[in-house]
XYZ file of C-alpha atoms in Angstrom:
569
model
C 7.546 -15.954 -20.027
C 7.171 -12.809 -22.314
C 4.326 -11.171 -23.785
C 3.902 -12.706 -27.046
C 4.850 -16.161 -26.472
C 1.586 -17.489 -24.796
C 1.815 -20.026 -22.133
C -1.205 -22.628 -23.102
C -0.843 -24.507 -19.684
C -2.285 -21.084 -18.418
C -4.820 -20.303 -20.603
C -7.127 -17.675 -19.478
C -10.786 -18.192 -19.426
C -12.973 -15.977 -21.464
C -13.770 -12.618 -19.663
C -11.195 -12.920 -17.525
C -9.360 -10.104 -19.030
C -11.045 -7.896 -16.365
C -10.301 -9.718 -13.253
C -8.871 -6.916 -11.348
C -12.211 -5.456 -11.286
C -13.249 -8.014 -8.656
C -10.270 -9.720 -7.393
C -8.621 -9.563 -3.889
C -5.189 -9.119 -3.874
C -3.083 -9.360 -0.510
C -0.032 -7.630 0.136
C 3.388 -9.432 0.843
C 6.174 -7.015 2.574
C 8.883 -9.488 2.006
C 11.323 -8.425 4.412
C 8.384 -9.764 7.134
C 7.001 -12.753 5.899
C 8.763 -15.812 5.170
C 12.511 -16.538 5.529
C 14.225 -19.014 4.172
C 17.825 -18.287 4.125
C 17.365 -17.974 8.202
C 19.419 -14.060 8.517
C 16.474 -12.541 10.273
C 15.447 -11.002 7.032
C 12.484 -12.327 4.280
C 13.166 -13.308 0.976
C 11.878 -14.455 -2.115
C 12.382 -18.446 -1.567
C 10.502 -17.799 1.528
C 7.426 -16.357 0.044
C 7.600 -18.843 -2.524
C 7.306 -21.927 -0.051
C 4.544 -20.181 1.741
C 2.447 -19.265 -1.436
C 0.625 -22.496 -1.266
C -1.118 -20.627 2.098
C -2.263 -17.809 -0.118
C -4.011 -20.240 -2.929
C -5.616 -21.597 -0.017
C -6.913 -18.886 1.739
C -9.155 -17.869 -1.361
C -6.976 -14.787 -2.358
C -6.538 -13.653 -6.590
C -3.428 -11.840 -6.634
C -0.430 -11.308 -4.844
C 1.374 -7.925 -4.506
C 4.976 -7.995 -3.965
C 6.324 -4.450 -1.532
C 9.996 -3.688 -3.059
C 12.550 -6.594 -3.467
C 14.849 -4.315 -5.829
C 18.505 -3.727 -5.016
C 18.358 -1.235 -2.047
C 20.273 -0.174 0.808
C 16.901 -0.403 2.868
C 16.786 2.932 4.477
C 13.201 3.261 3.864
C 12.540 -0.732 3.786
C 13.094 -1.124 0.209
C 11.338 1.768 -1.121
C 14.790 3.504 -1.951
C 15.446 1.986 -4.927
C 19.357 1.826 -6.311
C 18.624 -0.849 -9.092
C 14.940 -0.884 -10.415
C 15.873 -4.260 -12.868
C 17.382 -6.665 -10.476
C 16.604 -8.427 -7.060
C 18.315 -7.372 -3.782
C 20.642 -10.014 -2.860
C 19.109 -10.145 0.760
C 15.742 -11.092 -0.797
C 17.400 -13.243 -3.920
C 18.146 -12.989 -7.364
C 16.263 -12.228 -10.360
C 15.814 -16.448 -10.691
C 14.370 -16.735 -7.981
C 11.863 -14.228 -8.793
C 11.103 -16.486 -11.826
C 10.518 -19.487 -9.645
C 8.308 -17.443 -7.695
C 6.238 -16.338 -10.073
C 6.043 -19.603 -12.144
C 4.452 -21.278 -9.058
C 2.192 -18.340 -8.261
C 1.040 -18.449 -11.560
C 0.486 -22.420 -11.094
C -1.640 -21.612 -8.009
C -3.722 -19.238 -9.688
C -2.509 -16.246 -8.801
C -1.868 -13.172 -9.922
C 1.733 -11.453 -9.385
C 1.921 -7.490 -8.749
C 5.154 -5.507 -8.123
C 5.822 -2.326 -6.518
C 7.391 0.194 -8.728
C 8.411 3.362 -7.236
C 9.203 6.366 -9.358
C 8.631 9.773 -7.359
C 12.644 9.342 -6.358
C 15.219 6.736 -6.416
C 18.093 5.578 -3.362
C 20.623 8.278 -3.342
C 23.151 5.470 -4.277
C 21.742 4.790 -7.597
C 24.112 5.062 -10.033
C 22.267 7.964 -12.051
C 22.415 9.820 -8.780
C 25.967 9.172 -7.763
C 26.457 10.112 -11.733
C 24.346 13.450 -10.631
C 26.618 14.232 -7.430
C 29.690 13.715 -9.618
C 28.845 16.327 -12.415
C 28.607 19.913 -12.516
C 25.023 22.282 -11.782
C 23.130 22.402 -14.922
C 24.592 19.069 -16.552
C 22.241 16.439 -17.968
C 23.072 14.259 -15.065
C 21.715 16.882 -12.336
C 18.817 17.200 -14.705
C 17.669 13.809 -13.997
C 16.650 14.710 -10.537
C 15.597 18.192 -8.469
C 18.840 19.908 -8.166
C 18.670 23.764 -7.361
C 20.576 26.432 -6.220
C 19.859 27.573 -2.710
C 18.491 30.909 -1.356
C 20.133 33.440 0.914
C 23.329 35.527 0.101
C 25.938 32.186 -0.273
C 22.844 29.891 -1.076
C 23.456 28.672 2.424
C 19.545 28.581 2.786
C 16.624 25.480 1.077
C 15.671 27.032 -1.695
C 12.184 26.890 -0.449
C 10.534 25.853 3.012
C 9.206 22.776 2.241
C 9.165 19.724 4.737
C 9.857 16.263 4.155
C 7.107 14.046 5.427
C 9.436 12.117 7.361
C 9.887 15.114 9.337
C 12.681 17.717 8.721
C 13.455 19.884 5.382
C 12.747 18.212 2.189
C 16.303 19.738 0.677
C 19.709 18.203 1.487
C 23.094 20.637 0.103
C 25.951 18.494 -1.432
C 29.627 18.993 -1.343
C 30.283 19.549 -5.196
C 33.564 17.529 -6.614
C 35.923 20.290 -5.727
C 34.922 20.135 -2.033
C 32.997 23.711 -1.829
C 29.023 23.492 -0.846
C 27.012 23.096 -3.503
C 23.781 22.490 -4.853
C 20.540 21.859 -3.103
C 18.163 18.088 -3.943
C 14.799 17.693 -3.142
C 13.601 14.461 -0.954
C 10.086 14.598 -0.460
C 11.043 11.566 2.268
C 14.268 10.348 3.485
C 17.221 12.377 2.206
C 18.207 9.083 0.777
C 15.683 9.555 -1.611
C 15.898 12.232 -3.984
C 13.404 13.342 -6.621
C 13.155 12.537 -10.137
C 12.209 15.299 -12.076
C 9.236 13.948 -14.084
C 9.247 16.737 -16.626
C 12.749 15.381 -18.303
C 12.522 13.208 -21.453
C 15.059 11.026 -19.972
C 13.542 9.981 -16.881
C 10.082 9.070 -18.651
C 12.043 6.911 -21.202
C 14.133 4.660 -18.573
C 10.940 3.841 -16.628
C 8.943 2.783 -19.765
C 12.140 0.467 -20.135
C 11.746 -0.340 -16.209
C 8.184 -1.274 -17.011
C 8.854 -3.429 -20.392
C 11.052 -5.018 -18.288
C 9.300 -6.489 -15.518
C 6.131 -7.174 -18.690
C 8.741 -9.348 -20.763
C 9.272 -10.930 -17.266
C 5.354 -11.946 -17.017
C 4.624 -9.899 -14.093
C 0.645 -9.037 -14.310
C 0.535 -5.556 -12.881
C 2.471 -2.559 -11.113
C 1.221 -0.297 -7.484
C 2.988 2.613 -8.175
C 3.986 4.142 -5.210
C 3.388 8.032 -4.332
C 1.442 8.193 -7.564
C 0.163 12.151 -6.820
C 3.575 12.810 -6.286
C 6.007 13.144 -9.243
C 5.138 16.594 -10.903
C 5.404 19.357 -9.332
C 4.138 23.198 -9.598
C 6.776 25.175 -11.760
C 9.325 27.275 -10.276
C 8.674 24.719 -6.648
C 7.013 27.729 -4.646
C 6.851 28.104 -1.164
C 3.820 26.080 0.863
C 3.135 26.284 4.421
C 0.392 23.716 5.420
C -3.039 24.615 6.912
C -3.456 25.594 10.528
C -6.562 23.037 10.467
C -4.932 19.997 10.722
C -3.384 19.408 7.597
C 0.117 18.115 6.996
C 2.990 18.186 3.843
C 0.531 14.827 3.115
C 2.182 11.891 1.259
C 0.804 8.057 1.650
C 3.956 6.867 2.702
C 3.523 7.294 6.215
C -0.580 7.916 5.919
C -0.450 11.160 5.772
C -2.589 12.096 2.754
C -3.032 16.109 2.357
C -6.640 15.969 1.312
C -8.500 13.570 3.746
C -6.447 15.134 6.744
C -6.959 19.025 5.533
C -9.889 19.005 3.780
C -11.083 19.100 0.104
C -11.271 22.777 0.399
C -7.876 23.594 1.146
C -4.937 24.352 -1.400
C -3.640 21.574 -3.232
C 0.264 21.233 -2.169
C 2.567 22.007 -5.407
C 4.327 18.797 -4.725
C 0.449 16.644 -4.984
C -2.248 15.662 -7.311
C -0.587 18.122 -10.059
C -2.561 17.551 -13.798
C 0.998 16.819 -15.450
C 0.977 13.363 -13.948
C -2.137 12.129 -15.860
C 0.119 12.184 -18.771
C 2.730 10.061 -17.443
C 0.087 7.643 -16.481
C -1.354 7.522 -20.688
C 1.919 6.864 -21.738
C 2.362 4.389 -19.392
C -1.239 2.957 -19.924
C -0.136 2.696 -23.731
C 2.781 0.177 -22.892
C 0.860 -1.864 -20.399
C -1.815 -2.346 -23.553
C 0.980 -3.607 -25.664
C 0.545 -6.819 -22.959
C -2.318 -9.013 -22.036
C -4.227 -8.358 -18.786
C -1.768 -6.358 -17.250
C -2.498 -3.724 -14.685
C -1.528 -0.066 -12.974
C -2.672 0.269 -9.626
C -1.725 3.785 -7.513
C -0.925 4.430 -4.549
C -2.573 8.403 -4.549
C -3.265 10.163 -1.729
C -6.060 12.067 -3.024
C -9.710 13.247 -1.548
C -12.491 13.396 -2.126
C -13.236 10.175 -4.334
C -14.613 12.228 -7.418
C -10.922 13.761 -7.518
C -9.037 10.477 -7.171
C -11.474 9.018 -9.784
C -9.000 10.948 -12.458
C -6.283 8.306 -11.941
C -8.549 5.344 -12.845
C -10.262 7.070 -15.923
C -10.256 4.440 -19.083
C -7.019 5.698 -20.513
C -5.064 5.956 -17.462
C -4.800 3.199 -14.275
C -6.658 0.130 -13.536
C -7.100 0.727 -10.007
C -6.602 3.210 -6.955
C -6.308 2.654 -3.851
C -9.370 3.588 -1.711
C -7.877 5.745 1.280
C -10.981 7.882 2.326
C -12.503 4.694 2.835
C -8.975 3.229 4.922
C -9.630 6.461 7.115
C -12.956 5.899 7.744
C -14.002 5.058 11.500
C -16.189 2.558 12.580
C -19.275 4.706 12.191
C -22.327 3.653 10.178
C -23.607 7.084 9.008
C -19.607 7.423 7.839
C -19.040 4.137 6.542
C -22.366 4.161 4.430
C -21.867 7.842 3.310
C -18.135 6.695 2.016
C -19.105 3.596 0.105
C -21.717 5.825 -1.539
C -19.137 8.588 -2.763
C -16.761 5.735 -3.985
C -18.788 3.598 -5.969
C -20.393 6.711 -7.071
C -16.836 8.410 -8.342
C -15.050 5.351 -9.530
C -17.951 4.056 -11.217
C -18.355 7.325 -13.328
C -15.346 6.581 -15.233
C -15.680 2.628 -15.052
C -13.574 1.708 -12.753
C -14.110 -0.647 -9.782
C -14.015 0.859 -6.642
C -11.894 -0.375 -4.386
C -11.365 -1.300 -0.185
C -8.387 -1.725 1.818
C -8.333 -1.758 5.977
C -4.472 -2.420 6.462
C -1.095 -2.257 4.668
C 2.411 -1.258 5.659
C 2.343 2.141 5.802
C -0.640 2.306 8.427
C -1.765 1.164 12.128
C -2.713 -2.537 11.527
C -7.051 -2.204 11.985
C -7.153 -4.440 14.431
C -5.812 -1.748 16.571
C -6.703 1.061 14.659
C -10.255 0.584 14.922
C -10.167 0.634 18.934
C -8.406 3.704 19.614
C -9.813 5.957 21.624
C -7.445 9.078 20.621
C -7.531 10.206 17.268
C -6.347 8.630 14.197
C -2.387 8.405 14.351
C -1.616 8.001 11.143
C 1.929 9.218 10.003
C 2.811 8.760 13.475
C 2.450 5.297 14.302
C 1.603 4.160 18.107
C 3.552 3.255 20.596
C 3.812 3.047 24.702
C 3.382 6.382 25.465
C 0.674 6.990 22.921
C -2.716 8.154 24.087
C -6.218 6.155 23.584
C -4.498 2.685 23.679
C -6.709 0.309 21.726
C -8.384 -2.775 23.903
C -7.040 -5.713 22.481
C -10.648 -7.714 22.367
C -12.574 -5.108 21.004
C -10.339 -4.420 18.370
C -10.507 -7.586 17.113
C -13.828 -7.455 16.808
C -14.138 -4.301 14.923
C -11.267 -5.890 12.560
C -13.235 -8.944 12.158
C -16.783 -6.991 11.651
C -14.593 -4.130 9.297
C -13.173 -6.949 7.175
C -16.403 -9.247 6.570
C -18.493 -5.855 5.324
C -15.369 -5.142 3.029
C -14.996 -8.367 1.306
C -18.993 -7.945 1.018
C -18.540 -4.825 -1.179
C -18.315 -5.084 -4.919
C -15.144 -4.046 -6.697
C -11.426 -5.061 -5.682
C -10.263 -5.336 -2.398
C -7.023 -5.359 -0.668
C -5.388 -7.909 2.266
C -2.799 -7.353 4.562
C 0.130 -9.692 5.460
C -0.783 -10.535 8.722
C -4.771 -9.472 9.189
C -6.140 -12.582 8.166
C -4.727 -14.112 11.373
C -5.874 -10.833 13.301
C -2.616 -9.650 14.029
C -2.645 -6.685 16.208
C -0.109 -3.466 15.839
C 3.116 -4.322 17.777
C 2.915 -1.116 20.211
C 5.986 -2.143 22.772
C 8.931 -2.400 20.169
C 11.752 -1.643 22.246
C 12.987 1.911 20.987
C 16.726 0.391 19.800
C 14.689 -2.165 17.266
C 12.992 1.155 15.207
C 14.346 1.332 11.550
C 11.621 3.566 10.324
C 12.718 6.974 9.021
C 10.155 8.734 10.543
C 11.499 7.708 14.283
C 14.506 8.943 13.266
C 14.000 12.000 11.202
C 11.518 13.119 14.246
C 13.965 12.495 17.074
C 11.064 9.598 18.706
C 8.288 12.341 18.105
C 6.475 10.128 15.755
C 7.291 6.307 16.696
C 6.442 4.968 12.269
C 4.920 2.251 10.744
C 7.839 0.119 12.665
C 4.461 -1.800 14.198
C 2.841 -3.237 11.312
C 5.749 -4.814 9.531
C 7.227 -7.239 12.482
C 7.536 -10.961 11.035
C 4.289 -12.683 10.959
C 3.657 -16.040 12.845
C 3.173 -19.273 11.013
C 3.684 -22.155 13.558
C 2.963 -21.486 17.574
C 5.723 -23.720 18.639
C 8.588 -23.029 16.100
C 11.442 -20.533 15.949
C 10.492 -17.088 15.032
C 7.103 -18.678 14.836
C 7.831 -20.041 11.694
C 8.965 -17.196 9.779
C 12.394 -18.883 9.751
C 14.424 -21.964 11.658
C 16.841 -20.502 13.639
C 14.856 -17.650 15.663
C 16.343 -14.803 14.263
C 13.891 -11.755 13.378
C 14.387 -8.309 12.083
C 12.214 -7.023 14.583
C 10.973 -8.326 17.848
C 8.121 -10.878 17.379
C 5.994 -10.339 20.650
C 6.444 -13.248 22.987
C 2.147 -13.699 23.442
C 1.998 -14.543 19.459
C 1.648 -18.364 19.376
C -2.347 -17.958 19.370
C -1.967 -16.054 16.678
C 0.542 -18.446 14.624
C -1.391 -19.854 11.340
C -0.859 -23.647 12.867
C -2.698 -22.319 15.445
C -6.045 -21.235 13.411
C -6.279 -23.391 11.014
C -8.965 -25.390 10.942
C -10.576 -23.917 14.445
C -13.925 -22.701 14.290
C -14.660 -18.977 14.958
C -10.496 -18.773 15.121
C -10.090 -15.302 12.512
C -8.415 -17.350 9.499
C -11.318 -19.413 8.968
C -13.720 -16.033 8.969
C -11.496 -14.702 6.006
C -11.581 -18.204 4.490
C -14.964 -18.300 4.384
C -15.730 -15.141 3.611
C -13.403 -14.951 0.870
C -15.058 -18.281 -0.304
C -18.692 -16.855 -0.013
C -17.540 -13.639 -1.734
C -16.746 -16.183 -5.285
C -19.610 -18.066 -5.231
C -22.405 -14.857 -4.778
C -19.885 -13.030 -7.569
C -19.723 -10.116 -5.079
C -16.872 -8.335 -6.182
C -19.212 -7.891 -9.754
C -22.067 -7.158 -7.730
C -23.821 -3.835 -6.367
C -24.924 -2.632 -3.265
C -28.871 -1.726 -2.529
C -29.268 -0.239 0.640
C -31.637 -1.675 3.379
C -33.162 0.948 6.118
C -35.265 0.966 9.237
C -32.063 -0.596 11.693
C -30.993 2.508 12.823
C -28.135 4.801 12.302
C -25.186 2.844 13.558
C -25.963 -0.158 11.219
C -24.908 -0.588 7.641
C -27.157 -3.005 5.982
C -27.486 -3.834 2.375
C -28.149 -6.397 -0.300
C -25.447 -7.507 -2.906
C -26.297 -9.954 -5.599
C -28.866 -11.343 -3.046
C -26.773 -11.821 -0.108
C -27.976 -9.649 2.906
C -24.971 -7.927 4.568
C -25.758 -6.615 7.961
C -23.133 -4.765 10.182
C -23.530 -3.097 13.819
C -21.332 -0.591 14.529
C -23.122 0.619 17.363
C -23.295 -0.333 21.192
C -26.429 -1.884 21.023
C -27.689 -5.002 19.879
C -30.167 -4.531 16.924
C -32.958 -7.641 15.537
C -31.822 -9.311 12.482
C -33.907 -9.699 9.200
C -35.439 -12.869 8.346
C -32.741 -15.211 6.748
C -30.435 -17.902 6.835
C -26.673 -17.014 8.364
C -23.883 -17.741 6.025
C -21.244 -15.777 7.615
C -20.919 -13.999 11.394
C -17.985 -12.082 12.329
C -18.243 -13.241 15.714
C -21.185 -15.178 17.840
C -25.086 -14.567 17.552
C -27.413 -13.929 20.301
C -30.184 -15.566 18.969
C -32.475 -13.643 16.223
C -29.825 -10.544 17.052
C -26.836 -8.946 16.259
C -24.169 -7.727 18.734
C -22.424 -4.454 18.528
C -19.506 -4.719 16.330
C -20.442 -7.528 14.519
C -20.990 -8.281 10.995
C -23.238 -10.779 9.428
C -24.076 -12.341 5.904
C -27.724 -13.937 4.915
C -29.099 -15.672 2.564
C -32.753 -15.466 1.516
């Protein structure tokens, strides 16, 4: 369906041109969650049979991780073919059929879009490798001569943040060393360079294409990333904890290293606001379309930028991701981020889990510190209890879908999938595990096939038991068959919290603050629902009220440490 030819069987009511201020929009990484071909791997008939599940389960949108032609050595997010469907995952067709009966359901349909580099075996790179330094082919990407006497030497010391240099030397045609490329990640990535005409002009035709296709909206991927400081000087991280940042493994440069620290030259540079106008101005040629970014930037006031009226839609909330299970935190973060993104009128927005990060059913029960970029694994410190992360999840999620604004679903969480921590270490595929020699296990854990029937093959994710990665053999409680319809079970909390969440409007609502239950509790009003949460040890009384929603059982008139609860008046 294009643009200008309106469908009338899908008319939209009136006001709903801002939806994505309030809808929730779960994330599908295809490769993991339904697959119907039976090869171990997801695709896009799979997703397609199991959208019906997503209508259900009260969600507004679905967001689609890469499907494009890639040879997967980042899990899709090397891109060799940004206008056409991997044949693992389908063909363009099928992504037609999959969003005609997504649209049908109700739902939205968002793609990834990835444009800080492409797969080294895209054709305008292999056109790049083929031509000589300084031709308009190198100057599609980050080509530079190296340092040192013979240019033997990066041509500056940054690190990818997969581990290892960010610069990889070619072999030139006539078989003498060459030319350095930049790859912020996986040396199967190289970077554009954003400040050629060229490049700008084939994504605009990248995005008109997926628009004529109907798609409603883009994440853009790495969306701090792109420009970078002129002349590419020299960085060397802080010594207080800070990293070469990038949201691709959770390793953003401002939450982790402070605010006050230098931005990196390769992050949050002012050039890519103007991409992000010109790309705004296409997406307005289209109805109720969307940019969404994946940025990597703290605090909230400074992400705000992205989401300013000329620019994207959304952002992705991060400093609220990496928030513990802390009141005073929790409070003081939803304060700063309705506070920033409401400034420039944008909805603020909440995310717990996606498939770059520890899943937060185990994140939230660690008792080391925050491993993100690294991933967890059997030899990793502060091992999360399975129970009480649960619990947190369940408590985390109900005060999230509480909050007004947009928020964000995981494959996976609404059945309370855990991180997989025991892959056996022949099963990793993630970069990082590689690029670090085991040092940092990836994000391997949160992207294992989901379970939709206890007593099928591969738990339902296909019919003949094959799975990319190891399923874990305790996952049959877990299986959607095995939820549905149980009371207290996790799918029914997110049913009928996503359920409560429409009918109070609370994604257009506001929060007032409630004191006098102590530090460890976060307790407000929205739209005159009373959310209570107790992220403390103790028990603490409730306020006078009816119960319309617990995260887990009541004691009575009180609420249990890490527990969440909604009231009605």
């Amino acid at each position: 369906m294009t643009s200008d030819i309106p469908d009338p069987s899908r008319a939209t009511p009136e006001g709903a041109s801002d939806w994505w201020r309030h809808a929730v929009i779960y994330q599908v990484y295809p490769r993991s969650f339904a697959d119907a071909t039976g090869d171990g791997v997801g695709d896009l008939r799979g997703i397609t049979a199991r959208l019906p599940s997503l209508a259900e389960l009260g969600v507004d949108a679905v967001w689609l991780s890469p499907f494009y032609v890639s040879p997967q050595n980042d899990g899709g997010y090397d891109v060799a073919d940004y206008c056409d469907v991997d044949p693992a995952f389908g063909t363009l067709d099928d992504f037609a059929a999959l969003e005609n009966v997504a649209h049908d359901l109700g739902l939205k349909v968002i793609v990834d879009l990835v444009p800080n580099h492409s797969s080294s075996e895209h054709v305008w790179f292999r056109e790049a490798l083929a031509s000589a330094p300084g031709s308009p082919e190198r100057a599609r990407y980050l080509f530079r001569d190296g340092s040192g006497p013979d240019g033997e030497l990066p041509p500056n010391n940054w690190q990818s943040v997969f581990g290892g240099p960010a610069w990889t030397r070619v072999t030139e045609p006539d078989g003498t060393p060459g030319q350095w490329y930049l790859h912020l990640f996986d040396s199967s990535q190289p970077d554009f360079d954003w400040r050629n005409p060229w490049v700008r002009e084939q994504f605009r035709d990248i995005l008109r294409f997926w628009l004529d296709r109907g798609v409603d909206g883009f994440r853009v991927d790495v969306a701090h990333g792109m420009i970078k400081v002129e002349g590419l000087p020299d960085y060397t991280p802080p010594a207080n904890g800070g990293s070469m940042g990038g949201g691709a493994v959770g390793l953003e440069p401002d939450i982790e290293s402070g605010a006050d620290d230098p931005t990196p030259p390769f992050w949050a540079q002012d050039g890519v606001h103007e991409i992000y106008r010109d790309w705004r101005l296409v997406l307005d040629e289209y109805d109720e379309r969307i940019l969404v970014a994946e940025a990597w930037v703290d605090p909230p006031a400074k992400l705000a930028r992205w989401v300013r009226p000329d620019e994207m839609h959304q952002a992705f909330n991060f400093a609220y991701l990496a928030t513990p299970w802390s009141g005073p935190e929790l409070r003081a973060v939803i304060d700063t981020s309705i506070a920033a993104f409401g400034g420039v009128d944008a909805p603020s927005t909440w995310v717990l889990s996606n498939h770059d990060v520890v899943r937060h059913a185990s994140r939230l029960a660690l008792t080391a510190e925050n491993p993100q970029g690294h991933g967890i694994g059997p030899d990793s410190p502060g091992q999360p209890v399975r129970e009480l992360g649960l619990a947190r999840a369940r408590a985390a999620t109900a005060l999230m879908l509480a909050l007004p604004g947009s928020a964000y679903l995981y494959q996976g969480e609404e059945l309370g999938l855990p991180e997989v921590i025991d892959l056996p270490d022949a099963s990793r595929l993630d970069p990082t595990w590689f690029r670090t020699n085991g040092e940092r296990y990836g994000r391997d854990g949160c992207r294992v096939p989901i379970p939709w029937e206890a007593d099928a093959p591969a738990y339902g994710f296909n019919a003949t038991g094959t799975s990319w990665l190891p399923q874990p053999d305790d996952w049959a409680s877990y299986a959607r068959d095995s939820q549905a319809g149980v009371d207290g079970s996790t799918l029914e909390l997110y049913r009928a919290a996503l359920a409560a969440r429409k009918a109070h409007d609370l994604g257009l609502g506001s929060v007032e603050w409630l004191d006098g239950f102590g530090e460890h509790v976060v307790a407000f009003r929205n739209r005159g629902l009373t959310v209570v949460a107790n992220t403390g040890e103790d028990a603490v009384d409730l306020p006078a009220g009816t119960v319309a929603l617990a995260s887990g059982p009541l004691d009575s008139r009180s609420l249990p440490a890490d527990t969440t609860v909604w009231l009605t008046s």
